[in-house]
Amino acid sequence: MKRFVIGYLALFTMFLFTETVKAQVPKLMSVQGMLADANNVPLKDGLYTMYFSIYDLEVGGVALYKEAFQVQLSNGRYMALLGERNALNLAFDKQYWLTMSPDSANEGARIRLTTSPYAFTASHAMHADTSSFAVAAHPVGTAGGSLNGSYPNPTLAPGSVTTSAIANESITLEKISKNLIFLPSGPASGDITGDYPNPKIAAGAVKNDRIADLAVTSAKIATGTIDSINIKTRSISGIHIKDSSINSSKLGGNVVMAPVSPSSFFTQTNGTMNTNAVVGPNTLLVGISSTDAGSHGWLNGPTVASQVLRFNGTNLVWSKDSVIFPVISTGTADGAANAMLGLTNLGNSATARFVSTTGNAVHAITPTIGSAYAGLFEGNVHVTGDIKKTYKSGSIPQNAVPVAFASVALNGQVRSASANMGTVVWNGTDYEIDMLGEVYNPISHIVNVTANTVATTPVPVVPLTSLRGNRLVITFYTLAGAKTQTDFHFTVMKP
């Protein structure tokens, strides 16, 4: 009996250990002990939770076995059977230590497990020699049970091998007589449905790889079962179609006949018949009127990119040359309503786009000079790029247009100016002017300068313009020839 202190409860516990060993029986270990308080007074009777752990080290390590019990305390004593709930599978081939704690107390000191004195003889059983008599003994006499005859060579008795004596799936085909016939029974599966012995082919089981080539004849196909979705594109050729078996009712609405080349033209000269003429596939009907016959002939496709269908006075031909076959109108009324080509755009995109990589994108010609224009625009016109002017008569003047203007104080401050005016700087002798997006050139630009009369400026003054770098320079001189400052405004113009 051993006493130790358990956790904060300061309890004392006494144990008695025994172990019962029996071959082929689960290992169980009986643990008995007593719970007492710090004054060695047994605890009150009742249920207590005990926690047991087994280690292979006296200190430290990891518990190899754990089990919790609800033990009944009687006069402080209790008993627990380890391995009853959690299998005690330790080998017990080395030293182990047991520890326990009641309720939530800390583990107590580990107690070394010992062996019962008579249990030492169990170690000899592991090395016992086989009895020579038991090895040499043979049965003798009359056999019984499922055997006939006498030992040592009995035989199986007739009818002794019953169903229960035969292991499942132990009989192979070699053991079965060739004269036996086994009929299947029960529900069918896989590609077969129903029950044996009369199953049926399951729906959808007959696939392409199950059908032999040329095994399906027309007699096997129900009327109206083959649709266009069942026929692979370009899979049916002439050898598969019976002569005269396809008529117009068999063709779908989106069927396009393959092109064929006519050997001759057909001309209908009967006026009455002409009114009933119709256009067939790959054909063109022209010349329809109440008196003229219609020419029913072949219309070939275009051969060159950008060709359009034009009438050359006799036939319709493909052409992209507007000079050979021009579109001519003899209308006399002028105005947008009578235009030969009318384009109306109700959206925000461009109505027309003309692109030329080498020549003129648009070439408009007016044969007479007067009120007619080669181009008439009713609305705003935006041009990105230069406008080149070529006058047919040299006497027509080339007007100059303003490109920049400003009103400047004598100190160079800009009072008002055009949007492209940059900076005006008085450098002590003259004014340097920078224009945005415009490079001043005294050859191509015209400058008009007017000096304003102010109290500090001697009058009159004479302005002169020059070029310094890319800037316009304006210098004012008095009549005595001295440079001076003054208020002024100027305008730069270009033809």
Tab-separated table of C-alpha atoms in Angstrom:
chain	number	residue	atom	x	y	z
A	1	MET	CA	0.000	0.000	0.000
A	2	LYS	CA	1.358	3.393	-1.030
A	3	ARG	CA	0.268	6.925	0.017
A	4	PHE	CA	0.777	10.038	-2.121
A	5	VAL	CA	-0.603	13.576	-2.447
A	6	ILE	CA	-2.902	14.272	-5.455
A	7	GLY	CA	-3.040	17.859	-6.787
A	8	TYR	CA	-4.692	20.690	-5.035
A	9	LEU	CA	-7.112	18.298	-3.244
A	10	ALA	CA	-4.206	17.031	-1.122
A	11	LEU	CA	-5.732	13.508	-1.145
A	12	PHE	CA	-3.996	10.253	-0.248
A	13	THR	CA	-4.541	7.118	-2.308
A	14	MET	CA	-3.575	3.483	-1.614
A	15	PHE	CA	-3.385	0.842	-4.367
A	16	LEU	CA	-3.111	-2.888	-4.733
A	17	PHE	CA	-2.261	-4.285	-8.196
A	18	THR	CA	-2.862	-7.773	-9.568
A	19	GLU	CA	-2.693	-9.091	-13.127
A	20	THR	CA	-4.314	-12.247	-14.414
A	21	VAL	CA	-2.727	-13.906	-17.450
A	22	LYS	CA	-4.418	-16.524	-19.602
A	23	ALA	CA	-3.608	-17.538	-23.195
A	24	GLN	CA	-5.957	-16.147	-25.869
A	25	VAL	CA	-7.812	-13.973	-23.285
A	26	PRO	CA	-7.795	-10.132	-23.508
A	27	LYS	CA	-5.394	-8.534	-21.067
A	28	LEU	CA	-7.097	-7.065	-18.011
A	29	MET	CA	-5.429	-5.495	-15.014
A	30	SER	CA	-7.209	-5.059	-11.682
A	31	VAL	CA	-6.417	-1.871	-9.764
A	32	GLN	CA	-7.590	-1.366	-6.170
A	33	GLY	CA	-6.987	1.622	-3.939
A	34	MET	CA	-8.276	4.003	-1.302
A	35	LEU	CA	-9.001	7.732	-1.377
A	36	ALA	CA	-8.435	9.751	1.781
A	37	ASP	CA	-8.088	13.429	2.622
A	38	ALA	CA	-4.997	15.146	4.015
A	39	ASN	CA	-5.838	13.884	7.507
A	40	ASN	CA	-5.953	10.296	6.262
A	41	VAL	CA	-9.743	10.197	6.630
A	42	PRO	CA	-11.474	8.148	3.878
A	43	LEU	CA	-13.607	10.199	1.499
A	44	LYS	CA	-17.375	9.937	1.556
A	45	ASP	CA	-19.035	7.122	-0.357
A	46	GLY	CA	-20.190	7.992	-3.890
A	47	LEU	CA	-19.142	8.072	-7.537
A	48	TYR	CA	-15.743	9.545	-8.400
A	49	THR	CA	-13.980	9.861	-11.757
A	50	MET	CA	-10.533	8.282	-11.804
A	51	TYR	CA	-7.960	8.795	-14.616
A	52	PHE	CA	-5.353	6.073	-15.188
A	53	SER	CA	-2.222	6.353	-17.395
A	54	ILE	CA	0.627	3.883	-18.099
A	55	TYR	CA	4.154	5.063	-19.053
A	56	ASP	CA	7.362	3.218	-19.924
A	57	LEU	CA	9.388	5.867	-18.064
A	58	GLU	CA	9.312	6.743	-14.400
A	59	VAL	CA	9.571	10.449	-15.245
A	60	GLY	CA	8.548	12.242	-18.449
A	61	GLY	CA	7.666	10.546	-21.700
A	62	VAL	CA	4.271	10.092	-23.335
A	63	ALA	CA	1.430	8.006	-21.878
A	64	LEU	CA	1.160	4.676	-23.724
A	65	TYR	CA	-2.286	3.927	-22.353
A	66	LYS	CA	-5.065	6.073	-20.886
A	67	GLU	CA	-8.462	5.195	-19.428
A	68	ALA	CA	-11.071	6.991	-17.294
A	69	PHE	CA	-13.438	5.254	-14.852
A	70	GLN	CA	-16.472	6.138	-12.760
A	71	VAL	CA	-15.596	4.265	-9.559
A	72	GLN	CA	-17.887	3.622	-6.600
A	73	LEU	CA	-16.207	4.604	-3.334
A	74	SER	CA	-17.039	2.508	-0.265
A	75	ASN	CA	-15.280	3.456	2.980
A	76	GLY	CA	-12.721	5.181	0.807
A	77	ARG	CA	-11.967	2.035	-1.231
A	78	TYR	CA	-12.491	1.532	-4.966
A	79	MET	CA	-11.677	-1.027	-7.687
A	80	ALA	CA	-11.170	-0.572	-11.480
A	81	LEU	CA	-10.474	-3.122	-14.227
A	82	LEU	CA	-8.113	-1.582	-16.836
A	83	GLY	CA	-8.564	-2.895	-20.370
A	84	GLU	CA	-12.270	-3.451	-19.941
A	85	ARG	CA	-13.234	-0.329	-21.897
A	86	ASN	CA	-10.045	0.532	-23.806
A	87	ALA	CA	-8.100	-2.544	-24.977
A	88	LEU	CA	-4.888	-2.958	-22.997
A	89	ASN	CA	-2.613	-3.945	-25.896
A	90	LEU	CA	0.743	-3.291	-24.269
A	91	ALA	CA	3.247	-6.168	-24.686
A	92	PHE	CA	4.294	-6.108	-21.003
A	93	ASP	CA	7.768	-7.159	-22.115
A	94	LYS	CA	9.440	-4.283	-20.273
A	95	GLN	CA	9.011	-2.158	-17.182
A	96	TYR	CA	5.894	0.075	-16.960
A	97	TRP	CA	4.702	2.693	-14.458
A	98	LEU	CA	1.098	3.469	-13.537
A	99	THR	CA	-0.279	6.831	-12.422
A	100	MET	CA	-3.796	7.911	-11.490
A	101	SER	CA	-5.686	10.989	-10.386
A	102	PRO	CA	-9.201	11.515	-8.986
A	103	ASP	CA	-11.532	13.990	-10.740
A	104	SER	CA	-9.575	17.025	-12.006
A	105	ALA	CA	-6.507	16.651	-9.768
A	106	ASN	CA	-2.997	16.539	-11.225
A	107	GLU	CA	-1.381	13.168	-11.887
A	108	GLY	CA	0.038	11.517	-8.804
A	109	ALA	CA	3.412	9.855	-8.501
A	110	ARG	CA	4.076	6.995	-10.943
A	111	ILE	CA	3.971	3.493	-9.385
A	112	ARG	CA	6.143	0.711	-10.759
A	113	LEU	CA	4.153	-2.321	-11.976
A	114	THR	CA	5.286	-5.726	-10.626
A	115	THR	CA	4.532	-9.368	-11.488
A	116	SER	CA	2.536	-11.822	-9.388
A	117	PRO	CA	4.964	-14.610	-8.082
A	118	TYR	CA	3.279	-17.495	-9.874
A	119	ALA	CA	3.024	-15.534	-13.099
A	120	PHE	CA	6.795	-16.011	-13.592
A	121	THR	CA	6.111	-19.549	-14.804
A	122	ALA	CA	4.385	-18.101	-17.874
A	123	SER	CA	7.777	-17.236	-19.345
A	124	HIS	CA	8.598	-20.945	-19.552
A	125	ALA	CA	5.531	-21.596	-21.710
A	126	MET	CA	7.067	-19.510	-24.498
A	127	HIS	CA	9.882	-22.114	-24.845
A	128	ALA	CA	8.069	-25.434	-24.091
A	129	ASP	CA	9.103	-28.387	-26.306
A	130	THR	CA	6.444	-30.179	-28.361
A	131	SER	CA	5.566	-33.544	-26.865
A	132	SER	CA	7.188	-36.279	-28.919
A	133	PHE	CA	4.189	-38.481	-28.176
A	134	ALA	CA	1.752	-35.933	-29.575
A	135	VAL	CA	3.747	-35.654	-32.792
A	136	ALA	CA	4.031	-39.372	-33.399
A	137	ALA	CA	0.423	-40.274	-32.555
A	138	HIS	CA	-1.985	-41.354	-35.415
A	139	PRO	CA	-5.745	-41.969	-35.185
A	140	VAL	CA	-6.830	-45.652	-35.447
A	141	GLY	CA	-10.152	-47.469	-35.588
A	142	THR	CA	-13.440	-46.858	-37.404
A	143	ALA	CA	-14.019	-43.372	-38.797
A	144	GLY	CA	-17.282	-41.573	-38.053
A	145	GLY	CA	-19.147	-38.392	-38.816
A	146	SER	CA	-18.724	-37.379	-42.481
A	147	LEU	CA	-16.126	-40.132	-43.007
A	148	ASN	CA	-16.489	-43.801	-44.019
A	149	GLY	CA	-14.024	-46.639	-43.485
A	150	SER	CA	-11.237	-46.881	-40.909
A	151	TYR	CA	-8.218	-44.811	-39.986
A	152	PRO	CA	-5.604	-44.106	-41.194
A	153	ASN	CA	-7.333	-43.966	-44.672
A	154	PRO	CA	-11.016	-43.057	-44.340
A	155	THR	CA	-13.137	-41.638	-47.247
A	156	LEU	CA	-15.918	-39.054	-47.408
A	157	ALA	CA	-19.324	-40.542	-46.751
A	158	PRO	CA	-21.935	-40.239	-49.561
A	159	GLY	CA	-23.912	-37.003	-49.190
A	160	SER	CA	-21.513	-35.648	-46.607
A	161	VAL	CA	-20.449	-32.646	-48.739
A	162	THR	CA	-23.393	-30.286	-48.209
A	163	THR	CA	-23.821	-26.634	-49.230
A	164	SER	CA	-22.546	-25.439	-45.887
A	165	ALA	CA	-19.379	-27.494	-46.357
A	166	ILE	CA	-18.495	-25.804	-49.689
A	167	ALA	CA	-16.788	-22.411	-49.487
A	168	ASN	CA	-18.236	-19.632	-51.637
A	169	GLU	CA	-16.662	-19.338	-55.137
A	170	SER	CA	-14.553	-22.463	-54.548
A	171	ILE	CA	-16.004	-24.590	-57.412
A	172	THR	CA	-14.341	-23.902	-60.802
A	173	LEU	CA	-15.482	-24.844	-64.349
A	174	GLU	CA	-13.073	-27.794	-64.381
A	175	LYS	CA	-15.092	-29.394	-61.554
A	176	ILE	CA	-18.406	-29.178	-63.453
A	177	SER	CA	-19.551	-31.869	-65.908
A	178	LYS	CA	-19.680	-30.876	-69.574
A	179	ASN	CA	-23.191	-32.328	-69.846
A	180	LEU	CA	-24.634	-29.765	-67.428
A	181	ILE	CA	-26.477	-26.716	-68.849
A	182	PHE	CA	-27.013	-23.638	-66.684
A	183	LEU	CA	-29.810	-21.261	-67.612
A	184	PRO	CA	-29.348	-17.669	-66.403
A	185	SER	CA	-31.981	-16.275	-64.092
A	186	GLY	CA	-32.709	-13.058	-62.267
A	187	PRO	CA	-32.600	-9.431	-63.474
A	188	ALA	CA	-30.486	-8.554	-66.525
A	189	SER	CA	-28.011	-5.644	-66.592
A	190	GLY	CA	-25.597	-3.833	-68.911
A	191	ASP	CA	-26.975	-3.603	-72.469
A	192	ILE	CA	-29.771	-6.058	-71.499
A	193	THR	CA	-32.914	-5.167	-69.546
A	194	GLY	CA	-35.732	-7.218	-68.042
A	195	ASP	CA	-35.336	-10.653	-66.376
A	196	TYR	CA	-33.853	-13.924	-67.525
A	197	PRO	CA	-34.631	-16.197	-69.291
A	198	ASN	CA	-36.387	-13.591	-71.534
A	199	PRO	CA	-34.417	-10.328	-71.371
A	200	LYS	CA	-34.586	-7.530	-73.980
A	201	ILE	CA	-32.041	-5.166	-75.507
A	202	ALA	CA	-31.921	-2.003	-73.404
A	203	ALA	CA	-32.941	1.327	-74.948
A	204	GLY	CA	-29.952	3.072	-76.535
A	205	ALA	CA	-27.758	-0.038	-76.265
A	206	VAL	CA	-27.420	-0.580	-80.024
A	207	LYS	CA	-24.639	1.870	-80.886
A	208	ASN	CA	-22.622	2.314	-84.077
A	209	ASP	CA	-19.872	-0.107	-83.005
A	210	ARG	CA	-22.513	-2.838	-82.358
A	211	ILE	CA	-23.850	-2.776	-85.946
A	212	ALA	CA	-22.003	-4.676	-88.671
A	213	ASP	CA	-21.149	-2.823	-91.870
A	214	LEU	CA	-23.938	-2.978	-94.505
A	215	ALA	CA	-26.248	-4.638	-91.962
A	216	VAL	CA	-28.862	-1.830	-92.045
A	217	THR	CA	-31.061	-1.949	-95.160
A	218	SER	CA	-33.901	0.354	-96.227
A	219	ALA	CA	-36.413	-2.164	-94.875
A	220	LYS	CA	-34.972	-1.627	-91.378
A	221	ILE	CA	-35.497	2.169	-91.463
A	222	ALA	CA	-38.926	3.503	-90.503
A	223	THR	CA	-40.518	6.015	-92.862
A	224	GLY	CA	-39.787	9.654	-91.961
A	225	THR	CA	-37.181	8.869	-89.293
A	226	ILE	CA	-34.119	10.308	-91.077
A	227	ASP	CA	-33.899	14.115	-90.848
A	228	SER	CA	-31.224	16.563	-92.014
A	229	ILE	CA	-29.592	16.520	-88.574
A	230	ASN	CA	-29.040	12.758	-88.946
A	231	ILE	CA	-27.039	13.062	-92.170
A	232	LYS	CA	-23.363	13.977	-92.024
A	233	THR	CA	-22.315	16.795	-94.338
A	234	ARG	CA	-21.149	15.525	-97.762
A	235	SER	CA	-21.651	11.897	-96.656
A	236	ILE	CA	-24.252	10.988	-99.333
A	237	SER	CA	-23.055	10.587	-102.913
A	238	GLY	CA	-24.777	9.463	-106.095
A	239	ILE	CA	-24.251	5.764	-105.452
A	240	HIS	CA	-26.382	5.985	-102.292
A	241	ILE	CA	-29.435	7.536	-103.995
A	242	LYS	CA	-31.894	5.615	-106.109
A	243	ASP	CA	-32.541	7.130	-109.541
A	244	SER	CA	-35.491	9.582	-109.673
A	245	SER	CA	-36.124	9.189	-105.947
A	246	ILE	CA	-35.484	12.862	-105.008
A	247	ASN	CA	-38.067	15.463	-106.053
A	248	SER	CA	-38.612	19.109	-105.065
A	249	SER	CA	-40.688	18.173	-102.000
A	250	LYS	CA	-37.672	16.330	-100.557
A	251	LEU	CA	-35.438	19.414	-100.678
A	252	GLY	CA	-35.216	21.802	-97.730
A	253	GLY	CA	-35.795	25.525	-98.051
A	254	ASN	CA	-32.102	26.318	-97.551
A	255	VAL	CA	-30.802	23.814	-100.114
A	256	VAL	CA	-28.372	25.385	-102.618
A	257	MET	CA	-27.908	23.552	-105.890
A	258	ALA	CA	-24.348	22.928	-107.016
A	259	PRO	CA	-23.377	25.164	-110.003
A	260	VAL	CA	-23.608	23.664	-113.480
A	261	SER	CA	-22.484	25.160	-116.789
A	262	PRO	CA	-25.190	25.585	-119.514
A	263	SER	CA	-24.420	24.371	-123.007
A	264	SER	CA	-26.569	27.042	-124.701
A	265	PHE	CA	-28.933	29.958	-124.090
A	266	PHE	CA	-32.680	29.708	-124.187
A	267	THR	CA	-34.618	32.600	-125.752
A	268	GLN	CA	-38.373	32.953	-125.417
A	269	THR	CA	-39.845	35.228	-128.111
A	270	ASN	CA	-43.504	34.746	-127.294
A	271	GLY	CA	-44.859	37.863	-125.585
A	272	THR	CA	-47.520	35.929	-123.696
A	273	MET	CA	-45.080	33.336	-122.478
A	274	ASN	CA	-42.685	36.122	-121.582
A	275	THR	CA	-44.988	37.428	-118.867
A	276	ASN	CA	-44.843	34.024	-117.161
A	277	ALA	CA	-41.066	33.698	-117.294
A	278	VAL	CA	-39.382	32.956	-113.951
A	279	VAL	CA	-35.788	33.061	-112.776
A	280	GLY	CA	-34.171	29.750	-111.887
A	281	PRO	CA	-31.032	28.953	-109.826
A	282	ASN	CA	-27.800	30.485	-111.195
A	283	THR	CA	-29.711	32.198	-114.024
A	284	LEU	CA	-30.579	35.771	-114.924
A	285	LEU	CA	-33.692	37.057	-116.690
A	286	VAL	CA	-33.292	40.306	-118.669
A	287	GLY	CA	-35.337	42.228	-121.244
A	288	ILE	CA	-38.743	41.609	-119.693
A	289	SER	CA	-41.460	43.798	-121.196
A	290	SER	CA	-44.869	43.428	-122.753
A	291	THR	CA	-43.411	43.279	-126.261
A	292	ASP	CA	-39.870	41.960	-125.909
A	293	ALA	CA	-39.016	38.411	-125.002
A	294	GLY	CA	-36.925	37.547	-121.966
A	295	SER	CA	-33.461	36.110	-122.422
A	296	HIS	CA	-33.031	33.295	-119.924
A	297	GLY	CA	-29.278	32.664	-119.590
A	298	TRP	CA	-26.238	32.111	-117.409
A	299	LEU	CA	-24.739	34.777	-115.123
A	300	ASN	CA	-21.118	34.041	-114.258
A	301	GLY	CA	-19.553	35.264	-111.039
A	302	PRO	CA	-17.138	38.239	-110.898
A	303	THR	CA	-13.481	37.505	-111.631
A	304	VAL	CA	-11.764	40.618	-110.243
A	305	ALA	CA	-12.144	42.239	-106.839
A	306	SER	CA	-14.381	45.347	-106.650
A	307	GLN	CA	-16.365	44.448	-109.793
A	308	VAL	CA	-20.028	45.433	-109.912
A	309	LEU	CA	-22.765	44.427	-112.333
A	310	ARG	CA	-23.147	46.994	-115.146
A	311	PHE	CA	-25.241	47.144	-118.331
A	312	ASN	CA	-23.122	47.888	-121.414
A	313	GLY	CA	-26.078	48.599	-123.691
A	314	THR	CA	-26.509	44.978	-124.713
A	315	ASN	CA	-25.782	42.700	-121.763
A	316	LEU	CA	-25.139	42.804	-118.039
A	317	VAL	CA	-21.423	42.391	-117.391
A	318	TRP	CA	-19.105	42.567	-114.391
A	319	SER	CA	-16.810	45.593	-114.403
A	320	LYS	CA	-15.014	47.950	-112.030
A	321	ASP	CA	-14.173	50.570	-114.697
A	322	SER	CA	-16.623	53.488	-114.466
A	323	VAL	CA	-15.140	55.102	-117.603
A	324	ILE	CA	-16.055	52.192	-119.885
A	325	PHE	CA	-19.481	51.793	-118.322
A	326	PRO	CA	-20.273	55.115	-116.615
A	327	VAL	CA	-23.423	55.708	-114.598
A	328	ILE	CA	-25.172	58.575	-116.404
A	329	SER	CA	-28.272	60.496	-115.416
A	330	THR	CA	-30.124	62.973	-117.640
A	331	GLY	CA	-32.156	64.554	-114.865
A	332	THR	CA	-32.445	68.353	-115.068
A	333	ALA	CA	-33.731	69.179	-111.580
A	334	ASP	CA	-31.033	70.181	-109.094
A	335	GLY	CA	-31.073	69.531	-105.366
A	336	ALA	CA	-30.517	66.747	-102.840
A	337	ALA	CA	-33.880	65.106	-103.569
A	338	ASN	CA	-32.866	64.429	-107.185
A	339	ALA	CA	-29.332	63.164	-106.499
A	340	MET	CA	-28.266	60.075	-108.436
A	341	LEU	CA	-26.844	58.538	-105.280
A	342	GLY	CA	-28.574	59.241	-102.006
A	343	LEU	CA	-27.046	58.167	-98.689
A	344	THR	CA	-28.918	58.780	-95.434
A	345	ASN	CA	-27.359	57.921	-92.075
A	346	LEU	CA	-29.618	57.969	-89.013
A	347	GLY	CA	-26.780	57.043	-86.649
A	348	ASN	CA	-23.555	58.674	-85.464
A	349	SER	CA	-21.117	56.856	-87.757
A	350	ALA	CA	-19.676	58.247	-90.980
A	351	THR	CA	-22.041	58.099	-93.955
A	352	ALA	CA	-19.279	57.475	-96.510
A	353	ARG	CA	-15.532	56.912	-96.430
A	354	PHE	CA	-13.236	57.405	-99.422
A	355	VAL	CA	-9.633	56.174	-99.243
A	356	SER	CA	-6.930	56.379	-101.892
A	357	THR	CA	-3.354	55.248	-101.282
A	358	THR	CA	-1.832	57.050	-104.296
A	359	GLY	CA	-4.393	59.302	-105.985
A	360	ASN	CA	-7.339	61.504	-105.095
A	361	ALA	CA	-9.859	59.984	-102.717
A	362	VAL	CA	-12.646	62.097	-104.238
A	363	HIS	CA	-12.506	63.784	-107.642
A	364	ALA	CA	-15.471	66.089	-108.291
A	365	ILE	CA	-15.782	67.884	-111.637
A	366	THR	CA	-18.214	70.569	-112.759
A	367	PRO	CA	-18.081	70.984	-116.561
A	368	THR	CA	-19.290	74.594	-116.509
A	369	ILE	CA	-18.310	77.625	-114.467
A	370	GLY	CA	-21.202	79.530	-112.993
A	371	SER	CA	-23.651	78.760	-110.244
A	372	ALA	CA	-22.760	75.048	-110.207
A	373	TYR	CA	-20.118	73.794	-107.780
A	374	ALA	CA	-17.936	70.710	-107.823
A	375	GLY	CA	-18.574	70.575	-104.073
A	376	LEU	CA	-21.537	72.093	-102.235
A	377	PHE	CA	-21.605	71.699	-98.432
A	378	GLU	CA	-24.638	72.778	-96.431
A	379	GLY	CA	-23.224	72.773	-92.908
A	380	ASN	CA	-19.926	72.949	-91.078
A	381	VAL	CA	-16.815	71.645	-92.825
A	382	HIS	CA	-13.864	70.291	-90.836
A	383	VAL	CA	-10.581	69.722	-92.665
A	384	THR	CA	-7.638	67.925	-91.069
A	385	GLY	CA	-4.679	68.857	-93.245
A	386	ASP	CA	-3.738	71.599	-95.660
A	387	ILE	CA	-6.094	73.046	-98.251
A	388	LYS	CA	-4.361	73.587	-101.571
A	389	LYS	CA	-5.842	76.233	-103.845
A	390	THR	CA	-5.267	76.218	-107.590
A	391	TYR	CA	-7.115	78.957	-109.469
A	392	LYS	CA	-7.914	78.522	-113.143
A	393	SER	CA	-7.540	82.275	-113.666
A	394	GLY	CA	-4.434	84.020	-112.386
A	395	SER	CA	-6.417	87.214	-111.800
A	396	ILE	CA	-8.321	85.699	-108.874
A	397	PRO	CA	-6.794	87.168	-105.670
A	398	GLN	CA	-5.419	84.974	-102.897
A	399	ASN	CA	-6.895	86.426	-99.719
A	400	ALA	CA	-4.878	86.410	-96.499
A	401	VAL	CA	-6.528	85.156	-93.304
A	402	PRO	CA	-5.618	86.051	-89.688
A	403	VAL	CA	-3.699	83.351	-87.820
A	404	ALA	CA	-2.963	85.273	-84.563
A	405	PHE	CA	-3.660	88.637	-82.921
A	406	ALA	CA	-3.120	90.375	-79.567
A	407	SER	CA	-3.369	93.677	-77.678
A	408	VAL	CA	-0.175	94.302	-75.643
A	409	ALA	CA	0.731	96.832	-72.907
A	410	LEU	CA	4.065	98.643	-73.104
A	411	ASN	CA	5.555	96.286	-70.447
A	412	GLY	CA	4.705	93.233	-72.588
A	413	GLN	CA	1.545	92.209	-70.708
A	414	VAL	CA	-1.034	90.660	-73.053
A	415	ARG	CA	-4.420	92.288	-72.530
A	416	SER	CA	-6.386	90.210	-75.037
A	417	ALA	CA	-5.329	87.744	-77.703
A	418	SER	CA	-6.277	84.824	-79.899
A	419	ALA	CA	-6.225	81.329	-78.400
A	420	ASN	CA	-2.904	80.465	-80.021
A	421	MET	CA	-1.023	83.455	-78.587
A	422	GLY	CA	1.927	82.337	-76.479
A	423	THR	CA	4.136	84.880	-74.690
A	424	VAL	CA	5.130	88.518	-75.347
A	425	VAL	CA	8.439	89.551	-73.735
A	426	TRP	CA	9.933	93.102	-73.569
A	427	ASN	CA	13.701	92.492	-73.500
A	428	GLY	CA	14.681	96.139	-73.034
A	429	THR	CA	14.941	97.034	-76.724
A	430	ASP	CA	12.081	95.250	-78.506
A	431	TYR	CA	9.187	92.787	-78.115
A	432	GLU	CA	9.649	89.017	-78.744
A	433	ILE	CA	6.375	87.231	-79.577
A	434	ASP	CA	5.827	83.456	-79.499
A	435	MET	CA	2.755	81.923	-81.230
A	436	LEU	CA	1.486	78.418	-80.449
A	437	GLY	CA	1.315	76.098	-83.448
A	438	GLU	CA	2.527	78.779	-85.827
A	439	VAL	CA	6.138	79.445	-86.874
A	440	TYR	CA	6.558	83.020	-88.039
A	441	ASN	CA	8.156	83.461	-91.444
A	442	PRO	CA	8.576	87.004	-92.799
A	443	ILE	CA	8.206	85.639	-96.357
A	444	SER	CA	4.873	83.833	-95.868
A	445	HIS	CA	3.343	85.896	-93.031
A	446	ILE	CA	1.980	89.471	-93.036
A	447	VAL	CA	2.065	91.492	-89.781
A	448	ASN	CA	-0.097	94.566	-89.192
A	449	VAL	CA	1.117	96.616	-86.147
A	450	THR	CA	-0.634	99.672	-84.689
A	451	ALA	CA	0.897	101.713	-81.837
A	452	ASN	CA	-1.461	103.089	-79.205
A	453	THR	CA	-0.921	106.657	-77.983
A	454	VAL	CA	0.009	106.785	-74.272
A	455	ALA	CA	1.416	109.584	-72.114
A	456	THR	CA	4.799	107.885	-71.737
A	457	THR	CA	5.308	107.183	-75.406
A	458	PRO	CA	6.781	109.879	-77.675
A	459	VAL	CA	4.694	110.095	-80.802
A	460	PRO	CA	4.819	109.339	-83.557
A	461	VAL	CA	6.622	105.931	-83.454
A	462	VAL	CA	7.533	103.613	-86.315
A	463	PRO	CA	7.196	99.788	-85.873
A	464	LEU	CA	9.488	97.310	-87.610
A	465	THR	CA	9.148	93.485	-87.653
A	466	SER	CA	11.892	90.911	-87.864
A	467	LEU	CA	12.615	87.237	-87.113
A	468	ARG	CA	14.681	86.012	-84.174
A	469	GLY	CA	14.830	82.226	-84.033
A	470	ASN	CA	11.212	81.125	-84.495
A	471	ARG	CA	9.820	84.272	-82.867
A	472	LEU	CA	8.240	87.406	-84.309
A	473	VAL	CA	10.128	90.548	-83.167
A	474	ILE	CA	8.452	93.998	-83.144
A	475	THR	CA	10.671	97.076	-82.578
A	476	PHE	CA	9.378	100.635	-82.155
A	477	TYR	CA	11.493	103.665	-83.164
A	478	THR	CA	10.951	107.344	-82.514
A	479	LEU	CA	11.421	109.820	-85.336
A	480	ALA	CA	14.858	110.491	-83.845
A	481	GLY	CA	15.738	106.803	-84.426
A	482	ALA	CA	15.723	105.712	-80.763
A	483	LYS	CA	14.088	102.407	-79.696
A	484	THR	CA	11.122	102.867	-77.352
A	485	GLN	CA	8.197	101.131	-75.599
A	486	THR	CA	4.546	101.648	-76.318
A	487	ASP	CA	1.154	100.038	-76.100
A	488	PHE	CA	0.257	98.295	-79.359
A	489	HIS	CA	-1.856	95.656	-81.026
A	490	PHE	CA	-0.958	93.475	-83.969
A	491	THR	CA	-2.443	90.901	-86.355
A	492	VAL	CA	-0.526	88.119	-88.120
A	493	MET	CA	-2.043	86.935	-91.414
A	494	LYS	CA	-1.183	84.210	-93.911
A	495	PRO	CA	-2.501	83.589	-97.438
